[in-house]
Short mmCIF file of C-alpha atoms in Angstrom, two decimals:
data_model
loop_
_atom_site.label_atom_id
_atom_site.label_comp_id
_atom_site.label_asym_id
_atom_site.label_seq_id
_atom_site.Cartn_x
_atom_site.Cartn_y
_atom_site.Cartn_z
CA MET A 1 70.25 77.08 112.36
CA TYR A 2 70.55 80.79 113.09
CA ALA A 3 68.48 82.12 116.52
CA SER A 4 66.97 85.75 114.13
CA LYS A 5 67.73 86.59 110.41
CA PRO A 6 69.96 89.45 110.19
CA ARG A 7 68.94 92.61 109.82
CA LEU A 8 69.56 94.54 105.45
CA VAL A 9 71.04 97.40 105.47
CA GLU A 10 69.00 99.89 103.84
CA GLN A 11 69.00 99.68 100.20
CA ALA A 12 70.16 103.55 99.69
CA LEU A 13 73.06 103.02 102.39
CA ALA A 14 73.79 99.46 100.41
CA ASP A 15 74.04 101.15 96.83
CA VAL A 16 76.23 104.28 97.99
CA LEU A 17 78.56 101.13 99.78
CA GLU A 18 78.32 99.35 95.90
CA GLU A 19 79.15 102.07 94.53
CA ARG A 20 82.38 103.35 96.53
CA ALA A 21 83.72 99.79 96.67
CA GLY A 22 86.73 100.75 94.68
CA ARG A 23 87.91 103.34 96.68
CA TYR A 24 87.20 101.37 99.83
CA TRP A 25 89.75 98.48 99.02
CA THR A 26 92.34 101.07 97.41
CA GLU A 27 92.33 102.59 101.70
CA PHE A 28 92.37 99.50 102.47
CA TYR A 29 95.40 99.19 101.01
CA SER A 30 96.69 102.36 101.58
CA LEU A 31 96.28 101.17 105.43
CA HIS A 32 97.69 97.75 105.50
CA ALA A 33 99.79 97.63 102.53
CA ASN A 34 101.40 94.30 102.16
CA LYS A 35 101.30 93.27 106.05
CA PHE A 36 97.29 92.16 106.30
CA TYR A 37 97.88 89.53 103.90
CA LYS A 38 100.63 86.29 104.08
CA ASP A 39 102.57 84.72 101.18
CA ARG A 40 100.00 81.93 100.47
CA HIS A 41 102.33 79.00 100.58
CA TRP A 42 100.22 76.30 101.31
CA PHE A 43 99.72 76.42 97.34
CA GLU A 44 101.66 73.69 96.37
CA HIS A 45 99.35 71.57 99.08
CA GLU A 46 96.52 72.41 98.15
CA PHE A 47 96.02 73.61 94.39
CA GLY A 48 99.79 71.49 93.40
CA GLY A 49 98.14 68.69 90.99
CA HIS A 50 96.12 71.01 88.90
CA LEU A 51 99.46 73.19 88.56
CA VAL A 52 101.75 70.66 87.74
CA GLY A 53 103.32 71.39 83.81
CA LYS A 54 101.20 74.96 83.45
CA THR A 55 103.27 77.60 82.83
CA THR A 56 100.56 80.32 82.25
CA PHE A 57 98.19 81.69 85.10
CA LEU A 58 95.48 84.75 85.77
CA GLU A 59 94.84 86.07 89.29
CA ALA A 60 91.80 87.45 89.26
CA GLY A 61 91.82 89.37 92.59
CA CYS A 62 95.41 89.51 92.93
CA GLY A 63 95.32 91.91 96.00
CA THR A 64 98.97 92.51 97.19
CA GLY A 65 100.29 89.75 95.57
CA SER A 66 100.46 86.97 98.27
CA THR A 67 99.36 84.47 95.98
CA ILE A 68 101.64 85.61 92.97
CA TYR A 69 105.09 85.30 94.59
CA PRO A 70 104.57 81.74 95.72
CA LEU A 71 102.95 80.54 92.80
CA LEU A 72 105.65 81.76 90.36
CA ASP A 73 108.38 79.42 92.86
CA ILE A 74 106.44 76.33 92.67
CA THR A 75 105.70 76.47 88.85
CA GLY A 76 109.32 77.35 87.74
CA PRO A 77 111.53 79.77 86.11
CA LYS A 78 108.93 79.68 82.73
CA SER A 79 105.63 80.50 84.41
CA HIS A 80 103.98 83.94 83.33
CA VAL A 81 101.06 85.32 85.74
CA TYR A 82 98.43 87.71 84.65
CA ALA A 83 97.09 89.63 86.92
CA CYS A 84 94.31 91.90 88.19
CA ASP A 85 92.95 93.69 91.30
CA PHE A 86 90.18 96.37 92.02
CA ALA A 87 91.88 98.59 94.01
CA SER A 88 95.19 101.08 92.04
CA THR A 89 96.80 100.84 95.22
CA ALA A 90 96.98 96.84 95.60
CA VAL A 91 98.43 97.08 91.87
CA ASP A 92 101.02 99.63 92.99
CA LEU A 93 102.45 97.36 95.60
CA VAL A 94 102.65 94.29 93.23
CA ARG A 95 104.99 96.38 91.09
CA ARG A 96 107.04 97.65 93.94
CA HIS A 97 107.53 93.60 95.29
CA GLU A 98 111.27 92.93 95.48
CA GLN A 99 110.65 89.59 93.58
CA PHE A 100 108.31 91.08 90.40
CA SER A 101 109.76 91.18 87.13
CA PRO A 102 107.61 91.97 83.79
CA GLN A 103 108.85 89.09 81.92
CA ARG A 104 107.14 87.48 84.85
CA VAL A 105 104.57 89.13 86.13
CA THR A 106 101.67 91.49 84.05
CA VAL A 107 99.43 93.37 86.16
CA PHE A 108 97.09 95.72 85.82
CA GLU A 109 93.28 97.45 87.43
CA ALA A 110 90.42 95.17 86.53
CA ASP A 111 86.85 95.51 87.47
CA LEU A 112 86.00 91.78 86.93
CA THR A 113 82.01 92.44 87.45
CA GLN A 114 82.46 94.89 83.99
CA SER A 115 82.11 93.21 80.66
CA ASP A 116 85.66 92.24 78.87
CA ALA A 117 87.43 93.58 81.75
CA LEU A 118 90.83 91.09 80.43
CA LEU A 119 90.74 92.57 77.12
CA GLY A 120 93.69 94.34 76.21
CA HIS A 121 95.92 92.60 79.11
CA VAL A 122 94.88 88.98 78.83
CA PRO A 123 94.57 87.06 74.90
CA PRO A 124 91.37 85.28 75.29
CA ALA A 125 92.34 81.65 75.74
CA SER A 126 95.51 81.95 76.51
CA VAL A 127 95.74 80.86 80.66
CA ASP A 128 96.28 77.60 81.69
CA ALA A 129 95.25 78.38 85.01
CA ALA A 130 92.82 80.95 87.11
CA LEU A 131 93.26 81.43 90.26
CA MET A 132 90.70 83.16 92.40
CA VAL A 133 91.45 83.41 96.11
CA PHE A 134 88.34 85.11 98.82
CA VAL A 135 87.72 87.07 95.89
CA LEU A 136 84.25 85.68 94.96
CA SER A 137 83.08 86.37 98.50
CA ALA A 138 83.74 90.37 97.58
CA ILE A 139 81.42 90.53 94.50
CA SER A 140 77.81 91.04 94.82
CA PRO A 141 75.76 87.81 94.17
CA ARG A 142 74.60 89.83 91.43
CA LYS A 143 77.56 90.30 89.41
CA MET A 144 79.19 86.93 89.80
CA ARG A 145 78.50 85.96 86.72
CA HIS A 146 80.01 88.78 84.85
CA ALA A 147 83.43 88.02 86.48
CA LEU A 148 83.44 83.90 86.31
CA GLU A 149 82.83 84.89 82.25
CA ASN A 150 85.39 87.26 82.42
CA VAL A 151 88.04 84.47 83.73
CA ARG A 152 86.39 81.42 81.37
CA HIS A 153 87.17 83.91 78.27
CA ALA A 154 90.96 83.95 79.27
CA LEU A 155 91.13 80.20 80.15
CA LYS A 156 91.92 77.67 77.53
CA ASP A 157 90.08 76.03 75.94
CA ASP A 158 88.97 72.84 77.37
CA VAL A 159 91.97 72.56 79.53
CA GLY A 160 91.94 75.05 81.89
CA VAL A 161 91.56 75.09 85.68
CA VAL A 162 90.21 76.92 87.41
CA CYS A 163 91.20 76.82 91.59
CA PHE A 164 89.54 78.95 94.23
CA ARG A 165 88.81 79.71 97.54
CA ASP A 166 86.61 81.46 99.67
CA TYR A 167 84.28 82.13 102.72
CA ALA A 168 80.96 79.81 103.03
CA GLN A 169 77.89 79.81 103.65
CA GLY A 170 77.00 79.05 107.79
CA ASP A 171 81.19 79.35 108.18
CA LEU A 172 82.37 81.39 110.98
CA CYS A 173 83.26 84.39 109.80
CA GLU A 174 79.75 84.67 108.54
CA SER A 175 79.00 83.64 111.89
CA ARG A 176 80.23 86.88 112.84
CA MET A 177 78.71 89.16 110.47
CA ARG A 178 75.60 87.70 111.20
CA GLY A 179 75.68 88.55 114.63
CA GLU A 180 73.90 90.33 117.35
CA GLY A 181 74.15 94.21 117.05
CA ARG A 182 75.72 94.18 113.19
CA GLN A 183 74.35 95.80 110.31
CA ARG A 184 76.37 94.02 107.81
CA LEU A 185 74.06 91.99 105.23
CA LEU A 186 73.68 93.91 102.34
CA GLU A 187 72.05 90.87 99.84
CA ASP A 188 71.77 87.46 100.73
CA GLY A 189 75.35 85.87 101.43
CA PHE A 190 76.88 89.31 100.96
CA TYR A 191 78.09 91.53 103.56
CA VAL A 192 79.97 94.77 104.13
CA ARG A 193 83.65 94.31 104.62
CA GLY A 194 84.05 94.54 108.80
CA ASP A 195 86.60 97.34 108.25
CA VAL A 196 84.49 99.58 106.45
CA GLY A 197 82.44 101.94 108.45
CA ILE A 198 78.88 101.51 107.85
CA GLY A 199 77.40 105.58 107.03
CA PHE A 200 78.28 108.26 104.41
CA ARG A 201 82.06 108.93 104.20
#
């Protein structure tokens, strides 16, 4: 239980931070490139049973490809990944990865919260499994439904699955964000990333 309720970021500033979210993610990847997130080789243990026999994937919020390439390693030479990210710099880093192959990876920039964000890139009802790793926590709760609907339309009817991993209410990350003197809360369950300076830039 929290001793005190965290302070909300002033609405005017919250609106600016939301409006400039793409810019902040682009700056993040420009600064850190592919050195911040490590390749996620835990996929086989966490999601292995859900990936067996599947060949077509969507990586929503792919970042620099730390999930894409381990996924291709464990799903075999015939597998294909559609991958998108909000930040153009992340998409560029995926393309520059030493394992990148346009025959196996289709990567593009997209804002999952916009209607039909995947149309023209991912054929409807074509994906065996969608992966969303630390993606929903980066989306305003008011816009999560749009993101999930975009992913649902890409999944094969009745057999497509979503594998996700994210932060949870009351976990250590949220406790840090809610810490004494912090003002990172944009709305219930949605926080400003720690590396984004609070203030107009």
